[in-house]
Amino acid sequence: MALARAREALDAGDFALGRALAEEAVRTADASMKPSRAEARRVLALALLYDDRVEDAQRLADEAIRIARAAGSIKQTALAELALAEVLRTKGDYVLGLKHASRARKLAEREGDPITSTVVLSDYATLLGRLGDDERAREVFDHLVGDGSEDQGAAPLEELPRKEALRVLYNATMTHRAAGRFDLALRILARADALTGGKRTWPIVYARALTLLDMGAYEEVRALLEQTRDEDLRGGWQRAQMITLRANLAMHTGARTEVVEALVTEGLAIEGLTPPLKFGLQRVHAHCLLQKGQYQEAERVGITLMAGAAKGGTRVQAAHSLAIAARGGVSDAWLLRWLGAVACSSGGGAARIEHEALSGLVTEPEPIGQLARNIQATCRARILAHTPPEYRKTMLRTLRLVEQRTAALRLTRREETEAVVTDEIAKVKDEVGIAGGSPAIMRAVSTTARAAKSNANLVLTGETGSGKELFARLAHRLSPGSRNPFVAVNCAAIPQPLLEAELFGHERGAFTGAERSRRGLFVEAEGGTLFLDEVGEMSAAMQAKLLRVLEDGEIRAVGGVKSRKVNVRVVAATHRDLAQMVAERTFREDLYYRLAAITVRIPALRERAEDLPAIARAILAREPATKNHRLDVPGLAVLAEHAWPGNVRELSNVLRVAAAMAEGTVIGRPAMMTALDSSISARGRAKAPTEAGPNLRETTLAALRARHRNEVRELVGRAIASADGNKLKAARSLGVSRQGLYRVLES
């Protein structure tokens, strides 16, 4: 039957097959009006839940309950109520989920079927553990796996089908492990071994490996994994669990980051991964980022994990940690994200995660530090008290290692984020035009300044208009090659066929119009810095050529036969998520790692609202036409009311228009509101499809003149590019004198 095969497929982790078979079972049951209609919907609801289709799963679980009640089947009603409880837990509605689980428990007791009662009670206790109610979960599991199971109407484990009995033991082990009761977890695993006569089953091996991993018994974990053959694993689900264990073991035993990341990549490539498995692998990836010092990238991964974990984990921990982490300038943000996200993943109290999180807080100023030390001591004692005597020394060594490593990482992170910017760095910062002194911008300046001292390539990420080129200039000015040229190029503004010639140069006759040889930007930037803006827009062919240059340090001009050594530091920038592009295979992974030796994220303007007055003053002072203008208090208030999706670039345009609209040199609220409305309207027109020609209506004369200047500059730039850099030839093609062309360029 399709229904029985669907259940087997879900148990084996083949969720795609299980969903297809469950859908077939629903169609068959509906066509014949069989009693299995409710059960088929329940199984399909669980299959859809694995596929993260929560709303559809809830609809089917509700239908299953309604059909089972109409048929008078207490057993199917109880199981459907339990399925709905799991769906609601995944959605984050824990109170209602627990209500339906309790209802399922009462129905199972009324039914009087020991097997049904055992299944329901096991899942009910697991749900209690995930909600953090460890004591009640322990009570239920004690009844199920101990001598008192008959008091709950459940069957003794020996009377259950082996699959159901092992499921109960697995759930009990994972719940006790999350709560830090490792002695009980190992005792239950021994019971599972006795039940199977020593025959290895993957779920029990997996639970044992996780428990030993938590206690720091790494050699036992390694031996356990080495004894497991690939043919013992059923489907991609169990293979992903194996890879996750190997990645965690490698990370804890000090393996090279590249080895751990290779395992993570292999695991994520498996099709049909459930959200918890993806979470586990991505969490290891984020730890690798922390080890490499890429804290900001790790924090972004943490936020993503947090968003997913908050749906189906411990909601209180997740919501509180996310709310605190979202506040700007909170030094503990990264730690709080880990606390919430990992607790959500592990379920229950997550004793080891709680201990690790507290280890990162003991270095904080009083009273937080003292409070964290007191709670940590209690947490450590509780974990050791529930660790079997033969593993106690190993556990104590593991806990102390975690405390030392986490506290050291926390101190290093605080030193970096709170680094004092020297007078020299501050002076260069002002000279290149970076305004503001918020914690967000000063962290970016401090990180860029440290990165500038090395010759490693640098990637600047951030939204369009956030000032990435200014940070590239800052990195150049603070680098050992500051006396050499800084050359910038926008990779998105140059047609891809011409970008190679622009970067590497070309020989005479290399292509139509190449009347003479021309050296490329790599040569022009010799000894200095080449800034590649919008590097994410490069074609695949150009990415391959850039990678070769970064690996070999040699370039070859288009049409040339000889290679030339170059010594250039590359600073790249993009508003896109290069890591996501790598995952989607639209950006080369090897090029990404070559470019992103160091990554600095430039904060968006809305993340540093306290900098708005300083940035506005700097913009007004920079332009000759507005250098005498200033914003009054109501005008400054308008700045704080807008989200600035276009960042500094949008703010600059708005201030130019506002200055032109102001009566006199004081820019007030009316002028700012008019300029802001113009900016919002222009953005709306840019997003809307244009059916007729371009809209020539301009808000102000100043805006019209600015647009004209930009169009002239673009026209001149295209003419010079077509003339292969020959300005006299470009001037003739435009119908102006050479002096006229220079006047345009100077303006």
XYZ file of C-alpha atoms in Angstrom:
747
model
C 0.000 0.000 0.000
C 1.101 3.532 -0.757
C 0.361 4.625 2.817
C 2.594 1.984 4.413
C 5.365 2.753 1.915
C 5.002 6.481 2.652
C 5.530 5.842 6.370
C 8.586 3.690 5.603
C 10.014 6.385 3.306
C 9.618 9.070 6.000
C 11.240 6.819 8.597
C 14.145 6.268 6.189
C 14.545 10.010 5.583
C 13.465 9.916 1.928
C 11.088 12.854 2.333
C 10.495 13.492 -1.374
C 9.407 9.879 -1.924
C 7.384 9.930 1.286
C 5.519 13.054 0.170
C 4.761 11.571 -3.273
C 3.501 8.300 -1.782
C 1.430 10.145 0.840
C -0.194 12.277 -1.876
C -1.021 9.068 -3.776
C -2.454 7.552 -0.580
C -4.705 10.601 -0.066
C -6.021 10.380 -3.633
C -6.663 6.637 -3.328
C -8.390 6.942 0.042
C -10.589 9.829 -1.144
C -11.627 7.963 -4.294
C -12.782 4.892 -2.346
C -13.865 6.739 0.833
C -11.703 4.358 2.857
C -11.238 4.758 6.625
C -7.560 5.527 5.934
C -8.458 9.032 4.715
C -7.496 10.571 8.076
C -4.262 8.597 8.398
C -3.225 9.439 4.822
C -3.699 13.170 5.511
C -1.747 12.920 8.762
C 1.217 11.262 7.049
C 1.110 13.811 4.210
C 1.004 16.646 6.777
C 4.216 15.341 8.366
C 5.832 14.937 4.932
C 4.994 18.549 4.045
C 6.350 19.687 7.401
C 9.722 18.183 6.495
C 9.487 20.182 3.250
C 8.879 23.386 5.270
C 5.337 23.788 3.859
C 3.885 24.575 7.259
C 0.552 26.118 6.233
C -0.339 23.164 3.992
C 0.692 20.774 6.769
C -1.604 22.521 9.260
C -4.536 22.400 6.839
C -4.101 18.649 6.309
C -3.680 17.946 10.041
C -6.927 19.824 10.730
C -8.666 17.786 8.014
C -7.279 14.552 9.485
C -8.701 15.434 12.926
C -12.107 16.289 11.450
C -12.293 13.075 9.384
C -11.093 10.875 12.282
C -13.674 12.367 14.641
C -16.464 11.851 12.110
C -15.376 8.213 11.716
C -15.304 7.738 15.486
C -11.639 6.623 15.474
C -10.095 7.679 18.791
C -6.691 6.307 17.774
C -6.498 8.259 14.501
C -7.846 11.378 16.230
C -5.083 11.144 18.842
C -2.372 10.684 16.218
C -3.754 13.565 14.117
C -3.869 15.824 17.198
C -0.225 14.942 17.805
C 0.683 15.790 14.205
C -1.076 19.150 14.556
C 0.843 19.802 17.779
C 4.137 19.296 15.898
C 3.005 21.635 13.123
C 2.052 24.332 15.629
C 5.384 23.938 17.427
C 7.153 24.469 14.122
C 5.101 27.626 13.557
C 6.070 28.883 17.006
C 2.624 28.573 18.638
C 3.832 26.570 21.625
C 0.856 27.064 23.916
C -1.639 25.793 21.351
C 0.769 23.027 20.294
C 1.045 21.783 23.867
C -2.740 21.953 24.220
C -3.220 19.623 21.225
C -0.461 17.301 22.484
C -2.207 17.049 25.865
C -5.479 16.329 24.070
C -3.729 13.539 22.103
C -2.419 12.081 25.344
C -5.893 11.948 26.919
C -7.393 10.392 23.776
C -4.684 7.718 23.734
C -5.428 6.855 27.352
C -9.156 6.529 26.497
C -8.378 4.293 23.520
C -6.599 1.832 25.769
C -4.216 0.672 23.015
C -0.767 0.377 24.676
C 1.174 0.897 21.418
C -0.762 4.044 20.480
C -0.388 5.344 24.034
C 3.363 4.765 23.956
C 3.816 6.563 20.628
C 1.731 9.533 21.778
C 3.430 9.787 25.184
C 6.896 9.620 23.616
C 6.169 12.475 21.221
C 4.397 14.394 23.986
C 7.464 14.154 26.235
C 9.737 15.188 23.352
C 7.600 18.287 22.817
C 7.815 19.106 26.539
C 11.603 18.874 26.313
C 11.740 21.195 23.301
C 9.656 23.728 25.211
C 12.117 23.600 28.102
C 9.888 21.698 30.552
C 12.633 19.179 31.337
C 11.203 17.826 34.581
C 7.816 16.882 33.120
C 9.555 15.388 30.069
C 11.750 13.316 32.353
C 8.739 12.079 34.338
C 6.981 10.850 31.189
C 10.096 9.131 29.823
C 10.759 7.511 33.212
C 7.310 5.947 32.973
C 7.904 4.837 29.386
C 11.349 3.283 29.772
C 11.208 2.385 33.487
C 9.158 0.077 35.611
C 6.196 2.404 35.907
C 5.100 2.507 32.280
C 1.919 0.570 33.001
C 0.678 3.445 35.176
C 0.384 5.605 32.059
C -1.415 2.962 30.014
C 1.681 2.437 27.872
C 3.107 -0.902 26.871
C 6.420 -2.164 28.271
C 9.125 -1.635 25.653
C 9.688 -5.371 25.244
C 6.053 -5.791 24.075
C 6.289 -3.067 21.442
C 7.354 -3.589 17.824
C 11.118 -3.021 17.764
C 10.843 0.070 15.556
C 8.439 1.780 17.973
C 10.517 0.807 21.001
C 13.697 2.225 19.442
C 11.829 5.401 18.593
C 10.886 5.868 22.247
C 14.476 5.233 23.368
C 15.845 7.643 20.742
C 13.454 10.419 21.814
C 14.314 9.857 25.488
C 18.053 9.937 24.775
C 17.896 13.181 22.799
C 15.735 14.877 25.439
C 18.029 13.866 28.320
C 21.088 14.893 26.304
C 19.704 18.379 25.631
C 19.005 18.816 29.350
C 22.554 17.729 30.246
C 21.506 14.423 31.823
C 24.235 12.434 30.103
C 24.130 9.588 32.643
C 20.476 8.885 31.837
C 21.107 9.278 28.100
C 23.871 6.619 28.156
C 21.756 4.326 30.322
C 18.924 4.467 27.798
C 21.349 3.831 24.925
C 22.536 0.689 26.751
C 18.875 -0.361 26.943
C 18.608 0.148 23.166
C 21.676 -2.046 22.615
C 20.097 -4.789 24.711
C 16.847 -4.499 22.783
C 18.602 -4.947 19.415
C 20.914 -7.700 20.646
C 23.938 -5.514 19.864
C 22.912 -4.982 16.223
C 23.790 -1.475 15.095
C 20.995 0.859 13.990
C 21.837 4.296 12.710
C 19.452 6.406 14.887
C 20.948 4.880 18.043
C 24.502 5.302 16.701
C 23.688 8.932 15.898
C 22.256 9.617 19.370
C 25.267 7.946 21.038
C 27.733 9.952 18.913
C 26.030 13.247 19.779
C 26.054 12.400 23.491
C 29.743 11.426 23.459
C 30.552 14.527 21.411
C 28.922 16.715 24.070
C 31.043 15.060 26.767
C 34.276 15.564 24.821
C 34.899 11.831 24.262
C 36.190 12.538 20.767
C 38.192 9.331 20.261
C 35.130 7.233 21.058
C 33.123 9.272 18.576
C 35.806 8.761 15.932
C 35.829 4.986 16.528
C 32.040 4.889 16.373
C 31.959 6.690 13.021
C 34.755 4.564 11.581
C 32.751 1.426 12.405
C 29.755 2.738 10.466
C 29.763 1.748 6.820
C 28.108 3.775 4.069
C 25.769 0.885 3.328
C 24.454 1.178 6.917
C 23.035 4.599 6.037
C 19.608 4.878 4.429
C 19.090 7.836 2.134
C 20.523 11.333 2.035
C 19.054 12.214 5.432
C 21.235 9.771 7.370
C 24.250 10.559 5.173
C 23.837 14.252 6.031
C 23.710 13.354 9.730
C 26.967 11.414 9.335
C 28.648 14.344 7.571
C 27.419 16.741 10.269
C 28.962 14.512 12.942
C 32.256 14.346 11.052
C 32.307 18.121 10.601
C 31.638 18.716 14.311
C 34.298 16.190 15.288
C 36.831 17.813 12.957
C 36.003 21.249 14.344
C 36.348 20.159 17.992
C 39.620 18.285 17.402
C 41.371 21.234 15.752
C 41.248 20.176 12.099
C 42.108 22.778 9.465
C 39.239 25.095 8.630
C 39.416 24.048 4.974
C 38.766 20.428 5.954
C 35.722 21.352 8.045
C 34.308 23.633 5.339
C 34.750 20.910 2.725
C 32.601 18.591 4.845
C 29.976 21.323 5.269
C 29.885 21.910 1.513
C 29.486 18.180 0.894
C 26.608 17.996 3.346
C 24.765 21.024 1.993
C 24.980 19.569 -1.523
C 22.737 16.646 -0.515
C 19.248 17.067 -1.938
C 16.178 17.171 0.274
C 17.836 18.311 3.500
C 15.414 19.126 6.293
C 15.715 22.554 7.998
C 17.312 21.071 11.182
C 20.038 19.369 9.131
C 20.716 22.553 7.154
C 20.846 24.437 10.426
C 23.431 22.066 11.883
C 25.719 22.320 8.858
C 25.406 26.099 8.552
C 26.160 26.469 12.243
C 29.462 24.623 11.734
C 30.171 26.909 8.761
C 29.598 29.969 10.942
C 32.014 28.609 13.557
C 34.596 28.291 10.789
C 34.055 31.947 9.909
C 34.652 32.881 13.537
C 37.870 30.885 13.572
C 39.038 32.726 10.453
C 38.274 36.069 12.069
C 35.398 36.864 9.705
C 33.173 37.968 12.558
C 30.764 40.117 10.580
C 30.115 37.360 8.045
C 29.592 34.918 10.927
C 27.116 37.306 12.523
C 25.130 37.543 9.288
C 24.984 33.751 9.099
C 23.903 33.778 12.749
C 21.027 36.139 12.002
C 19.877 33.871 9.167
C 20.022 30.831 11.442
C 18.181 32.758 14.111
C 15.320 33.606 11.782
C 14.865 29.945 10.863
C 15.346 28.574 14.371
C 12.899 30.990 15.968
C 10.055 29.328 14.040
C 10.406 25.929 15.637
C 12.680 26.181 18.637
C 12.556 27.673 22.097
C 10.656 30.829 21.275
C 11.376 32.775 24.477
C 15.141 32.398 24.166
C 15.056 33.105 20.440
C 12.869 36.204 20.671
C 14.819 37.764 23.536
C 18.243 37.129 22.012
C 17.176 38.368 18.597
C 15.612 41.530 20.055
C 18.764 42.385 22.012
C 21.061 41.526 19.110
C 19.081 43.751 16.763
C 19.944 46.862 18.782
C 22.773 48.849 17.321
C 26.075 48.921 19.142
C 25.401 45.932 21.398
C 28.753 44.256 21.888
C 27.189 40.924 22.850
C 25.071 40.682 19.699
C 27.009 37.820 18.147
C 26.977 35.807 21.368
C 23.282 36.341 21.987
C 22.484 35.187 18.465
C 24.362 31.956 19.086
C 22.663 31.450 22.426
C 19.198 31.752 20.930
C 19.802 29.997 17.625
C 21.668 27.019 19.017
C 19.254 26.572 21.910
C 16.448 26.511 19.370
C 18.251 23.824 17.404
C 19.159 21.649 20.373
C 15.839 21.957 22.168
C 15.133 22.128 25.866
C 17.640 23.626 28.254
C 20.564 22.792 25.950
C 22.910 22.611 28.935
C 26.175 22.591 26.974
C 25.049 25.552 24.868
C 24.021 27.449 27.986
C 27.472 26.799 29.476
C 29.247 27.948 26.316
C 27.176 31.128 26.116
C 27.914 31.992 29.737
C 31.636 31.468 29.067
C 31.485 34.376 26.663
C 29.904 36.678 29.244
C 32.294 36.167 32.183
C 34.683 38.811 30.800
C 31.989 41.503 30.752
C 32.073 44.444 33.202
C 30.237 44.106 36.493
C 27.584 43.164 37.392
C 27.112 41.072 34.209
C 30.499 39.369 34.533
C 30.010 38.333 38.162
C 26.466 37.134 37.506
C 27.659 35.080 34.510
C 30.466 33.514 36.589
C 28.037 32.492 39.328
C 25.540 30.949 36.899
C 28.336 29.283 34.942
C 29.650 27.584 38.099
C 26.161 26.255 38.845
C 25.742 25.100 35.238
C 29.142 23.352 35.275
C 28.341 21.561 38.533
C 24.950 20.423 37.207
C 26.494 19.009 34.026
C 29.249 17.171 35.929
C 26.724 15.763 38.407
C 24.816 14.150 35.528
C 27.937 12.830 33.777
C 28.858 9.144 34.353
C 31.924 8.795 36.641
C 34.079 7.258 33.903
C 33.531 10.329 31.699
C 33.703 12.995 34.415
C 37.376 13.949 33.910
C 36.875 14.147 30.149
C 33.811 16.336 30.595
C 35.585 18.657 33.042
C 38.515 19.041 30.637
C 36.105 19.794 27.772
C 34.182 22.395 29.797
C 37.371 24.171 30.861
C 38.638 24.207 27.281
C 35.342 25.716 26.116
C 35.525 28.352 28.867
C 39.078 29.365 27.939
C 38.477 29.376 24.182
C 35.172 31.257 24.314
C 36.413 33.852 26.802
C 39.539 34.445 24.700
C 37.473 34.824 21.536
C 35.142 37.196 23.370
C 38.052 39.359 24.576
C 39.578 39.440 21.106
C 36.245 40.392 19.582
C 35.698 43.169 22.106
C 39.180 44.564 21.499
C 38.475 44.648 17.795
C 35.007 46.195 17.972
C 36.047 48.720 20.608
C 39.438 49.456 19.083
C 40.519 53.053 19.516
C 41.066 54.732 16.174
C 44.384 56.599 16.327
C 44.733 60.256 15.403
C 46.508 59.271 12.189
C 43.672 56.950 11.103
C 41.064 59.555 12.078
C 42.874 62.171 10.004
C 42.994 59.941 6.921
C 39.346 58.999 7.500
C 38.340 62.662 7.356
C 40.560 63.337 4.350
C 38.997 60.602 2.231
C 35.518 61.871 3.152
C 34.187 59.331 5.664
C 31.990 61.328 8.022
C 30.502 60.262 11.343
C 31.706 58.614 14.515
C 29.053 56.018 15.399
C 30.201 52.642 16.778
C 29.106 50.945 13.536
C 31.196 53.173 11.282
C 34.196 53.252 13.636
C 34.253 49.444 13.760
C 34.339 49.378 9.968
C 37.118 52.011 9.953
C 39.104 50.116 12.581
C 38.794 46.802 10.706
C 39.744 48.451 7.406
C 42.772 50.101 9.035
C 44.009 46.773 10.390
C 43.410 45.086 7.065
C 45.326 47.846 5.267
C 48.574 46.875 6.995
C 48.712 43.524 5.198
C 48.988 42.782 1.508
C 45.942 40.516 1.588
C 43.110 41.225 -0.815
C 40.056 42.915 0.664
C 36.331 42.719 -0.075
C 34.015 45.555 0.943
C 30.347 44.633 1.155
C 27.363 46.863 1.726
C 24.330 48.357 0.094
C 24.569 50.571 -2.960
C 25.546 54.116 -2.025
C 26.921 53.232 1.417
C 30.422 54.566 0.649
C 32.444 51.494 -0.275
C 34.838 53.442 -2.522
C 35.680 55.791 0.355
C 36.691 52.804 2.448
C 38.751 51.477 -0.454
C 40.594 54.817 -0.520
C 41.040 54.623 3.251
C 42.592 51.147 2.907
C 44.934 52.457 0.210
C 46.007 55.532 2.159
C 46.856 53.405 5.211
C 48.625 50.663 3.245
C 52.384 50.311 2.659
C 51.767 51.196 -1.010
C 50.024 54.490 -0.257
C 52.588 56.470 -2.299
C 51.674 54.480 -5.387
C 48.521 54.921 -7.501
C 44.943 54.185 -6.458
C 42.966 53.158 -9.545
C 39.205 52.548 -9.486
C 36.960 50.872 -12.035
C 33.261 50.010 -11.975
C 32.958 46.503 -13.404
C 29.226 46.970 -14.021
C 29.674 50.182 -16.045
C 31.998 48.688 -18.675
C 30.694 46.202 -21.241
C 32.100 42.789 -20.392
C 33.867 42.338 -23.773
C 35.825 45.560 -23.102
C 36.541 44.904 -19.411
C 39.464 42.567 -20.148
C 41.186 45.234 -22.271
C 40.432 47.869 -19.620
C 42.049 45.789 -16.851
C 44.930 44.092 -18.676
C 45.543 46.487 -21.593
C 45.743 45.617 -25.273
C 48.191 45.565 -28.144
C 47.864 47.574 -31.316
C 45.492 45.854 -33.731
C 44.124 43.522 -31.075
C 40.593 44.467 -32.134
C 38.842 46.915 -34.420
C 39.731 50.465 -33.400
C 42.845 49.518 -31.417
C 45.175 51.830 -33.346
C 47.843 51.776 -30.664
C 48.870 49.763 -27.654
C 47.465 50.714 -24.266
C 48.459 49.537 -20.831
C 45.665 48.378 -18.549
C 44.590 49.394 -15.085
C 46.652 46.659 -13.418
C 49.785 48.275 -14.840
C 48.596 51.771 -13.937
C 48.062 50.620 -10.338
C 51.545 49.028 -10.069
C 52.660 48.963 -6.449
C 49.369 50.459 -5.302
C 45.692 49.525 -5.146
C 43.195 48.523 -7.830
C 39.601 49.006 -6.712
C 37.131 46.733 -8.505
C 33.680 48.100 -7.772
C 30.640 45.824 -8.315
C 32.854 42.779 -8.823
C 29.764 40.594 -8.484
C 28.638 41.721 -11.956
C 31.646 40.140 -13.709
C 30.934 37.502 -16.316
C 32.081 33.915 -15.719
C 34.802 34.227 -18.364
C 36.157 37.414 -16.790
C 36.086 35.817 -13.336
C 38.343 33.021 -14.623
C 40.828 35.509 -16.072
C 40.887 37.596 -12.897
C 41.478 34.449 -10.832
C 44.492 33.574 -12.966
C 45.989 37.009 -12.371
C 45.461 36.782 -8.615
C 47.024 33.312 -8.489
C 50.030 33.957 -10.758
C 50.590 37.692 -10.328
C 50.918 38.014 -14.098
C 48.828 39.680 -16.780
C 48.802 39.382 -20.540
C 47.452 42.214 -22.664
C 44.659 41.447 -25.125
C 46.366 40.454 -28.366
C 49.726 40.077 -26.629
C 51.977 37.035 -26.381
C 54.129 37.983 -23.394
C 53.094 37.999 -19.768
C 54.053 40.728 -17.351
C 54.497 40.550 -13.592
C 52.359 42.965 -11.571
C 52.377 43.885 -7.899
C 48.926 45.204 -7.146
C 46.662 44.882 -4.151
C 43.054 44.259 -5.171
C 40.223 45.756 -3.179
C 36.842 44.555 -4.442
C 33.372 45.837 -3.562
C 29.862 44.591 -4.139
C 26.344 45.174 -2.919
C 25.528 41.520 -3.563
C 25.960 38.491 -1.286
C 28.991 36.787 -2.820
C 28.691 33.781 -0.508
C 25.121 33.234 -1.730
C 26.274 33.672 -5.335
C 28.912 30.998 -4.718
C 26.207 28.686 -3.387
C 24.100 29.419 -6.486
C 27.193 28.894 -8.688
C 26.988 32.354 -10.282
C 30.321 33.392 -8.753
C 33.439 31.236 -8.685
C 34.185 29.788 -5.264
C 37.958 29.820 -5.813
C 37.854 33.483 -6.871
C 35.729 34.322 -3.839
C 38.323 32.908 -1.449
C 41.131 34.666 -3.346
C 39.375 38.016 -3.134
C 37.810 37.723 0.307
C 40.948 37.151 2.361
C 39.514 39.914 4.548
C 35.871 41.065 4.410
C 34.593 44.365 5.777
C 30.901 45.214 5.826
C 30.069 48.887 5.411
C 26.965 49.692 7.493
C 23.937 51.164 5.772
C 22.927 54.706 6.660
C 19.874 53.544 8.617
C 22.195 51.506 10.870
C 24.039 54.649 11.963
C 21.354 57.291 12.214
C 23.444 59.222 14.754
C 25.884 60.034 11.926
C 23.265 61.807 9.779
C 23.991 65.396 10.979
C 27.751 64.998 10.494
C 27.325 63.422 7.040
C 24.881 66.168 5.997
C 27.321 68.878 7.092
C 30.159 67.195 5.190
C 28.089 66.907 2.008
C 27.014 70.550 2.120
C 30.590 71.747 2.755
C 31.965 69.680 -0.128
C 29.900 71.349 -2.874
C 30.806 74.946 -3.843
C 27.148 75.797 -4.405
C 26.098 74.591 -0.926
C 29.153 75.173 1.256
C 27.472 78.128 3.026
C 24.194 76.286 3.642
C 23.180 74.648 6.917
C 20.252 72.630 8.235
C 18.092 73.992 11.021
C 16.663 71.731 13.753
C 13.358 70.935 11.935
C 15.383 70.161 8.812
C 17.635 67.790 10.771
C 14.528 66.106 12.180
C 13.468 65.191 8.633
C 16.728 63.270 8.218
C 15.840 60.968 11.100
C 12.335 60.311 9.730
C 13.520 58.730 6.470
C 14.955 55.201 6.016
C 17.424 56.262 3.265
C 17.308 53.138 1.080
C 19.738 54.874 -1.286
C 22.147 55.566 1.605
C 24.684 58.416 1.360
C 24.146 58.815 -2.373
C 20.439 59.477 -1.876
C 21.149 61.845 1.029
C 23.588 63.806 -1.131
C 21.034 64.222 -3.932
C 18.297 65.257 -1.496
C 20.528 67.890 0.104
C 21.468 69.386 -3.273
C 17.800 69.747 -4.210
C 16.904 71.087 -0.756
C 19.658 73.705 -0.943
C 18.343 74.877 -4.317
C 14.792 75.088 -2.929
C 15.713 76.886 0.304
C 15.198 80.607 0.695
C 18.614 81.801 1.774
C 21.296 79.573 3.307
C 19.183 77.877 5.991
C 17.601 74.617 4.872
C 14.379 74.089 6.795
C 11.754 71.396 6.978
C 9.688 72.590 3.946
C 12.700 72.481 1.601
C 13.769 69.087 2.961
C 10.269 67.630 2.597
C 10.030 68.853 -1.004
C 13.435 67.358 -1.854
C 12.574 64.110 -0.090
C 9.258 63.805 -1.946
C 11.150 64.313 -5.185
C 13.587 61.527 -4.259
C 10.787 59.114 -3.343
C 8.917 59.882 -6.575
C 12.068 59.411 -8.655
C 12.719 56.051 -7.029
C 9.151 54.999 -7.742
C 9.500 55.980 -11.399
C 12.778 54.096 -11.641
C 11.120 50.921 -10.384
C 8.037 51.279 -12.602
C 8.190 50.064 -16.225
C 8.424 52.880 -18.742
C 5.893 52.635 -21.543
C 6.536 55.948 -23.223
C 9.750 57.900 -23.459
C 11.671 59.186 -20.441
C 9.853 61.609 -18.175
C 11.466 65.026 -18.738
C 9.746 66.773 -15.838
C 12.280 67.870 -13.229
C 11.554 69.129 -9.769
C 14.131 71.911 -9.833
C 16.484 73.657 -12.189
C 19.411 72.390 -10.139
C 18.295 68.816 -10.645
C 17.970 69.385 -14.394
C 21.490 70.843 -14.563
C 22.863 67.927 -12.548
C 21.217 65.476 -14.908
C 22.640 67.331 -17.917
C 26.161 67.260 -16.453
C 25.908 63.526 -15.806
C 24.716 62.818 -19.339
C 27.525 64.923 -20.838
C 30.114 63.149 -18.713
C 28.741 59.761 -19.766
C 28.823 60.792 -23.424
C 32.421 62.006 -23.118
C 33.438 58.824 -21.321
C 32.000 56.657 -24.100
C 33.768 58.773 -26.733
C 37.142 58.445 -24.993
C 36.653 54.700 -24.587
C 35.772 54.354 -28.275
C 38.895 56.363 -29.155
C 41.020 54.001 -27.097
C 41.998 56.807 -24.734
C 42.960 59.283 -27.468
C 41.391 62.524 -26.237
C 42.033 64.469 -29.457
C 40.244 61.829 -31.487
C 37.437 61.764 -28.919
C 37.067 65.562 -29.127
C 36.775 65.422 -32.926
C 34.106 62.730 -32.747
C 32.133 64.967 -30.382
C 32.570 68.040 -32.565
C 34.442 70.095 -29.946
C 38.016 71.269 -29.550
C 40.505 69.466 -27.352
C 40.399 72.396 -24.894
C 36.587 72.132 -24.820
C 36.833 68.470 -23.982
C 39.214 69.218 -21.095
C 36.826 71.870 -19.755
C 34.046 69.287 -19.694
C 36.291 66.822 -17.867
C 37.363 69.442 -15.325
C 33.761 70.451 -14.609
